[in-house]
């Protein structure tokens, strides 16, 4: 047995039976992180003592004969935009470098109740804005399959940590594809649940009507266990929906009968890589061989999804990120330096007799905000705040924000029509496999277009799952996306498990240097 | 429609960001490209379509109006860059 490659379900069983201790499991994974994370940089922070203390507490419960939770002793890596009480939560931003939350996110509380060991916090694009994890203020995460390539983003650290065997499970968040895309690029399974399925309380908000927390694992069966643990209504998040949570872990292994799957012509248009298109088509044939019926469905407004997304998400972000003001928590610019600058500016303007300039000068309070935010945020976060502020500003609101919300409804209605005919839509996750580090950093629009197949599910609030369905000519993983109607996670997990029973793509592991 | 540098500078004040000269140039160029792209949505016929701000049709959620423990003041202030144990400290807002 090689602990870093074991599934979460097997580890739980071995810990329950006493064949393994939680401390043995956590120790093995901490050693793996120690050996390989200097080059991958999937983890932002790992506190060995804290992780081992959690594991010891599980072993002590077992020795005392107390009941153990559904994830007892299983290490879980957590994206660093979910609050952990008493432990730094930075969102990979200088802005939150000093921030230590006074409370746990609801998902963290649920992990602890289930006996999971939070093994560390993972890297991300700053405030979850990006598709490569290159926008982190604290270093670039590398793809375990090829360290010269991106792991995808924004939950790149979580995806890479699961692929590299640092943890069997991880949590990510998905606003436009941030779980599904890195899962595809790193060759693991990742799910964005229905909007409202998982509480967002304690998730640092990016775009509140789109954000959703979800699980990563190396199989649909493991993802099912983690989703079951974190899903469900939470009074602290008024958008979390009060509907029963199915026992995903029990139903996942039951194949679906008379499965009707749809494919979308728009998914195979310009921009998709040949290897990706071929692997997805082959996966559709696999479903046919498993008894599924296949038909074409149409999502006529899908081509507008990126444009709609890059209005709505920045608008919501510009509003959400207004809270980072250098006053309540997080960093603040050096006040003495700021005052000296203002004094210099005033003296210069007075000397020049520039009345207008003097009248327009920032007050000390406004300059404190502006300078703190200029120093605390990276370029992509600034870009999105600017874009959102512009689109919401007087005179532009109707043309951008309001119209985007109207097209959003049309996108949702397309899906509703499709799901009246089929159980799920099968297609690609990303247009290509992992590209090279640095390749798109100077071209924001080409980066945004990488979300083409994923952001529709966020706009419509649907669940989607990404699972490995092959490799390209360079040995890089290719992802398959399944999307279904709201609250049909169970169907997606069962369908994903059917595929993983018929294929072995999800069992391939990268060779770490 | 592309953005002017003056507009970008004005938006940077609204957004409470301070951009360097080089950042203003780059931002003007990049935002122009992105805005041009998102104007794709102008071609969609949206007559009579209700804007969808939120996918879940949820109404306001209220809880009972009862006093509950909240975050203690010292914990709320602990993360503040500058405080005096009672309040957050900021530069004088009115005349200094």
mmCIF file of N, CA, C and O in Angstrom, chain A residues 115-154:
data_model
loop_
_atom_site.group_PDB
_atom_site.id
_atom_site.type_symbol
_atom_site.label_atom_id
_atom_site.label_comp_id
_atom_site.label_asym_id
_atom_site.label_seq_id
_atom_site.Cartn_x
_atom_site.Cartn_y
_atom_site.Cartn_z
ATOM 1 N N UNK A 115 -14.472 14.475 11.061
ATOM 2 C CA UNK A 115 -13.190 13.897 11.455
ATOM 3 C C UNK A 115 -12.067 14.079 10.455
ATOM 4 O O UNK A 115 -10.984 13.498 10.606
ATOM 5 N N UNK A 116 -12.302 14.895 9.426
ATOM 6 C CA UNK A 116 -11.246 15.122 8.435
ATOM 7 C C UNK A 116 -10.089 15.912 9.059
ATOM 8 O O UNK A 116 -10.282 16.650 10.019
ATOM 9 N N UNK A 117 -8.899 15.729 8.492
ATOM 10 C CA UNK A 117 -7.718 16.477 8.926
ATOM 11 C C UNK A 117 -7.443 17.564 7.881
ATOM 12 O O UNK A 117 -7.182 17.255 6.714
ATOM 13 N N UNK A 118 -7.574 18.824 8.281
ATOM 14 C CA UNK A 118 -7.241 19.912 7.345
ATOM 15 C C UNK A 118 -5.715 19.981 7.280
ATOM 16 O O UNK A 118 -5.060 20.422 8.212
ATOM 17 N N UNK A 119 -5.170 19.499 6.168
ATOM 18 C CA UNK A 119 -3.709 19.296 6.107
ATOM 19 C C UNK A 119 -2.974 20.556 5.689
ATOM 20 O O UNK A 119 -1.776 20.707 5.962
ATOM 21 N N UNK A 120 -3.675 21.478 5.046
ATOM 22 C CA UNK A 120 -3.009 22.723 4.655
ATOM 23 C C UNK A 120 -3.899 23.530 3.741
ATOM 24 O O UNK A 120 -4.966 23.078 3.325
ATOM 25 N N UNK A 121 -3.448 24.750 3.466
ATOM 26 C CA UNK A 121 -4.194 25.661 2.602
ATOM 27 C C UNK A 121 -3.481 25.751 1.251
ATOM 28 O O UNK A 121 -2.246 25.836 1.198
ATOM 29 N N UNK A 122 -4.281 25.746 0.187
ATOM 30 C CA UNK A 122 -3.694 25.631 -1.154
ATOM 31 C C UNK A 122 -3.673 26.962 -1.898
ATOM 32 O O UNK A 122 -4.474 27.860 -1.635
ATOM 33 N N UNK A 123 -2.776 27.015 -2.861
ATOM 34 C CA UNK A 123 -2.575 28.225 -3.660
ATOM 35 C C UNK A 123 -3.729 28.444 -4.634
ATOM 36 O O UNK A 123 -4.419 27.495 -5.021
ATOM 37 N N UNK A 124 -3.899 29.681 -5.040
ATOM 38 C CA UNK A 124 -4.993 30.054 -5.943
ATOM 39 C C UNK A 124 -4.610 31.338 -6.669
ATOM 40 O O UNK A 124 -3.688 32.039 -6.260
ATOM 41 N N UNK A 125 -5.348 31.641 -7.730
ATOM 42 C CA UNK A 125 -5.250 32.970 -8.298
ATOM 43 C C UNK A 125 -5.824 33.942 -7.264
ATOM 44 O O UNK A 125 -6.840 33.644 -6.632
ATOM 45 N N UNK A 126 -5.191 35.084 -7.107
ATOM 46 C CA UNK A 126 -5.598 36.055 -6.096
ATOM 47 C C UNK A 126 -7.123 36.276 -6.112
ATOM 48 O O UNK A 126 -7.698 36.577 -7.153
ATOM 49 N N UNK A 127 -7.741 36.095 -4.961
ATOM 50 C CA UNK A 127 -9.192 36.218 -4.810
ATOM 51 C C UNK A 127 -9.954 35.353 -5.818
ATOM 52 O O UNK A 127 -11.079 35.668 -6.189
ATOM 53 N N UNK A 128 -9.326 34.270 -6.253
ATOM 54 C CA UNK A 128 -9.951 33.296 -7.173
ATOM 55 C C UNK A 128 -10.182 33.868 -8.568
ATOM 56 O O UNK A 128 -11.030 33.382 -9.307
ATOM 57 N N UNK A 129 -9.444 34.923 -8.914
ATOM 58 C CA UNK A 129 -9.611 35.548 -10.222
ATOM 59 C C UNK A 129 -8.483 35.130 -11.151
ATOM 60 O O UNK A 129 -7.387 35.699 -11.119
ATOM 61 N N UNK A 130 -8.784 34.129 -11.991
ATOM 62 C CA UNK A 130 -7.780 33.686 -12.941
ATOM 63 C C UNK A 130 -8.038 32.253 -13.355
ATOM 64 O O UNK A 130 -8.897 31.571 -12.796
ATOM 65 N N UNK A 131 -7.278 31.812 -14.353
ATOM 66 C CA UNK A 131 -7.474 30.466 -14.899
ATOM 67 C C UNK A 131 -6.192 29.657 -14.886
ATOM 68 O O UNK A 131 -6.101 28.634 -15.564
ATOM 69 N N UNK A 132 -5.176 30.120 -14.153
ATOM 70 C CA UNK A 132 -3.889 29.421 -14.197
ATOM 71 C C UNK A 132 -3.177 29.308 -12.843
ATOM 72 O O UNK A 132 -2.169 28.615 -12.742
ATOM 73 N N UNK A 133 -3.642 30.032 -11.832
ATOM 74 C CA UNK A 133 -2.966 30.134 -10.529
ATOM 75 C C UNK A 133 -1.673 30.959 -10.631
ATOM 76 O O UNK A 133 -0.909 31.045 -9.669
ATOM 77 N N UNK A 134 -1.446 31.578 -11.790
ATOM 78 C CA UNK A 134 -0.283 32.470 -11.918
ATOM 79 C C UNK A 134 -0.524 33.815 -11.249
ATOM 80 O O UNK A 134 0.418 34.583 -11.022
ATOM 81 N N UNK A 135 -1.804 34.129 -10.942
ATOM 82 C CA UNK A 135 -2.102 35.424 -10.324
ATOM 83 C C UNK A 135 -1.945 35.414 -8.811
ATOM 84 O O UNK A 135 -2.385 36.341 -8.150
ATOM 85 N N UNK A 136 -1.366 34.364 -8.256
ATOM 86 C CA UNK A 136 -1.109 34.345 -6.813
ATOM 87 C C UNK A 136 -0.002 35.332 -6.468
ATOM 88 O O UNK A 136 0.984 35.447 -7.195
ATOM 89 N N UNK A 137 -0.175 36.030 -5.338
ATOM 90 C CA UNK A 137 0.891 36.942 -4.886
ATOM 91 C C UNK A 137 2.051 36.174 -4.247
ATOM 92 O O UNK A 137 3.093 36.756 -3.967
ATOM 93 N N UNK A 138 1.863 34.867 -4.024
ATOM 94 C CA UNK A 138 2.865 34.117 -3.265
ATOM 95 C C UNK A 138 3.517 32.981 -4.057
ATOM 96 O O UNK A 138 4.005 32.019 -3.480
ATOM 97 N N UNK A 139 3.523 33.081 -5.367
ATOM 98 C CA UNK A 139 4.227 32.067 -6.154
ATOM 99 C C UNK A 139 3.285 31.310 -7.073
ATOM 100 O O UNK A 139 2.075 31.287 -6.879
ATOM 101 N N UNK A 140 3.896 30.715 -8.088
ATOM 102 C CA UNK A 140 3.154 30.045 -9.153
ATOM 103 C C UNK A 140 3.104 28.549 -8.875
ATOM 104 O O UNK A 140 4.133 27.927 -8.607
ATOM 105 N N UNK A 141 1.915 27.965 -8.916
ATOM 106 C CA UNK A 141 1.786 26.511 -8.781
ATOM 107 C C UNK A 141 2.057 25.863 -10.138
ATOM 108 O O UNK A 141 1.659 26.394 -11.175
ATOM 109 N N UNK A 142 2.728 24.730 -10.103
ATOM 110 C CA UNK A 142 3.066 24.035 -11.342
ATOM 111 C C UNK A 142 2.205 22.793 -11.517
ATOM 112 O O UNK A 142 1.760 22.206 -10.534
ATOM 113 N N UNK A 143 2.019 22.414 -12.767
ATOM 114 C CA UNK A 143 1.205 21.234 -13.065
ATOM 115 C C UNK A 143 2.022 19.971 -12.780
ATOM 116 O O UNK A 143 3.119 19.809 -13.314
ATOM 117 N N UNK A 144 1.514 19.060 -11.933
ATOM 118 C CA UNK A 144 2.289 17.855 -11.606
ATOM 119 C C UNK A 144 2.628 16.993 -12.827
ATOM 120 O O UNK A 144 3.583 16.220 -12.792
ATOM 121 N N UNK A 145 1.877 17.131 -13.923
ATOM 122 C CA UNK A 145 2.152 16.335 -15.132
ATOM 123 C C UNK A 145 3.275 16.934 -15.953
ATOM 124 O O UNK A 145 3.874 16.239 -16.778
ATOM 125 N N UNK A 146 3.510 18.218 -15.799
ATOM 126 C CA UNK A 146 4.599 18.904 -16.504
ATOM 127 C C UNK A 146 4.846 20.229 -15.798
ATOM 128 O O UNK A 146 4.055 21.162 -15.940
ATOM 129 N N UNK A 147 5.932 20.309 -15.045
ATOM 130 C CA UNK A 147 6.157 21.499 -14.212
ATOM 131 C C UNK A 147 6.368 22.787 -15.004
ATOM 132 O O UNK A 147 6.376 23.862 -14.412
ATOM 133 N N UNK A 148 6.496 22.696 -16.319
ATOM 134 C CA UNK A 148 6.592 23.919 -17.119
ATOM 135 C C UNK A 148 5.218 24.438 -17.515
ATOM 136 O O UNK A 148 5.120 25.447 -18.221
ATOM 137 N N UNK A 149 4.171 23.740 -17.091
ATOM 138 C CA UNK A 149 2.823 24.128 -17.508
ATOM 139 C C UNK A 149 1.941 24.505 -16.324
ATOM 140 O O UNK A 149 2.204 24.122 -15.188
ATOM 141 N N UNK A 150 0.873 25.241 -16.638
ATOM 142 C CA UNK A 150 -0.040 25.709 -15.591
ATOM 143 C C UNK A 150 -0.924 24.544 -15.117
ATOM 144 O O UNK A 150 -1.225 23.630 -15.880
ATOM 145 N N UNK A 151 -1.351 24.626 -13.843
ATOM 146 C CA UNK A 151 -2.270 23.616 -13.320
ATOM 147 C C UNK A 151 -3.724 23.977 -13.598
ATOM 148 O O UNK A 151 -4.620 23.235 -13.209
ATOM 149 N N UNK A 152 -3.966 25.132 -14.239
ATOM 150 C CA UNK A 152 -5.318 25.667 -14.339
ATOM 151 C C UNK A 152 -5.634 26.458 -13.087
ATOM 152 O O UNK A 152 -4.839 26.501 -12.144
ATOM 153 N N UNK A 153 -6.785 27.099 -13.106
ATOM 154 C CA UNK A 153 -7.133 27.904 -11.938
ATOM 155 C C UNK A 153 -8.612 28.216 -11.945
ATOM 156 O O UNK A 153 -9.335 27.810 -12.853
ATOM 157 N N UNK A 154 -9.072 28.856 -10.927
ATOM 158 C CA UNK A 154 -8.223 29.416 -9.901
ATOM 159 C C UNK A 154 -7.860 28.458 -8.784
ATOM 160 O O UNK A 154 -6.934 28.734 -8.020
#
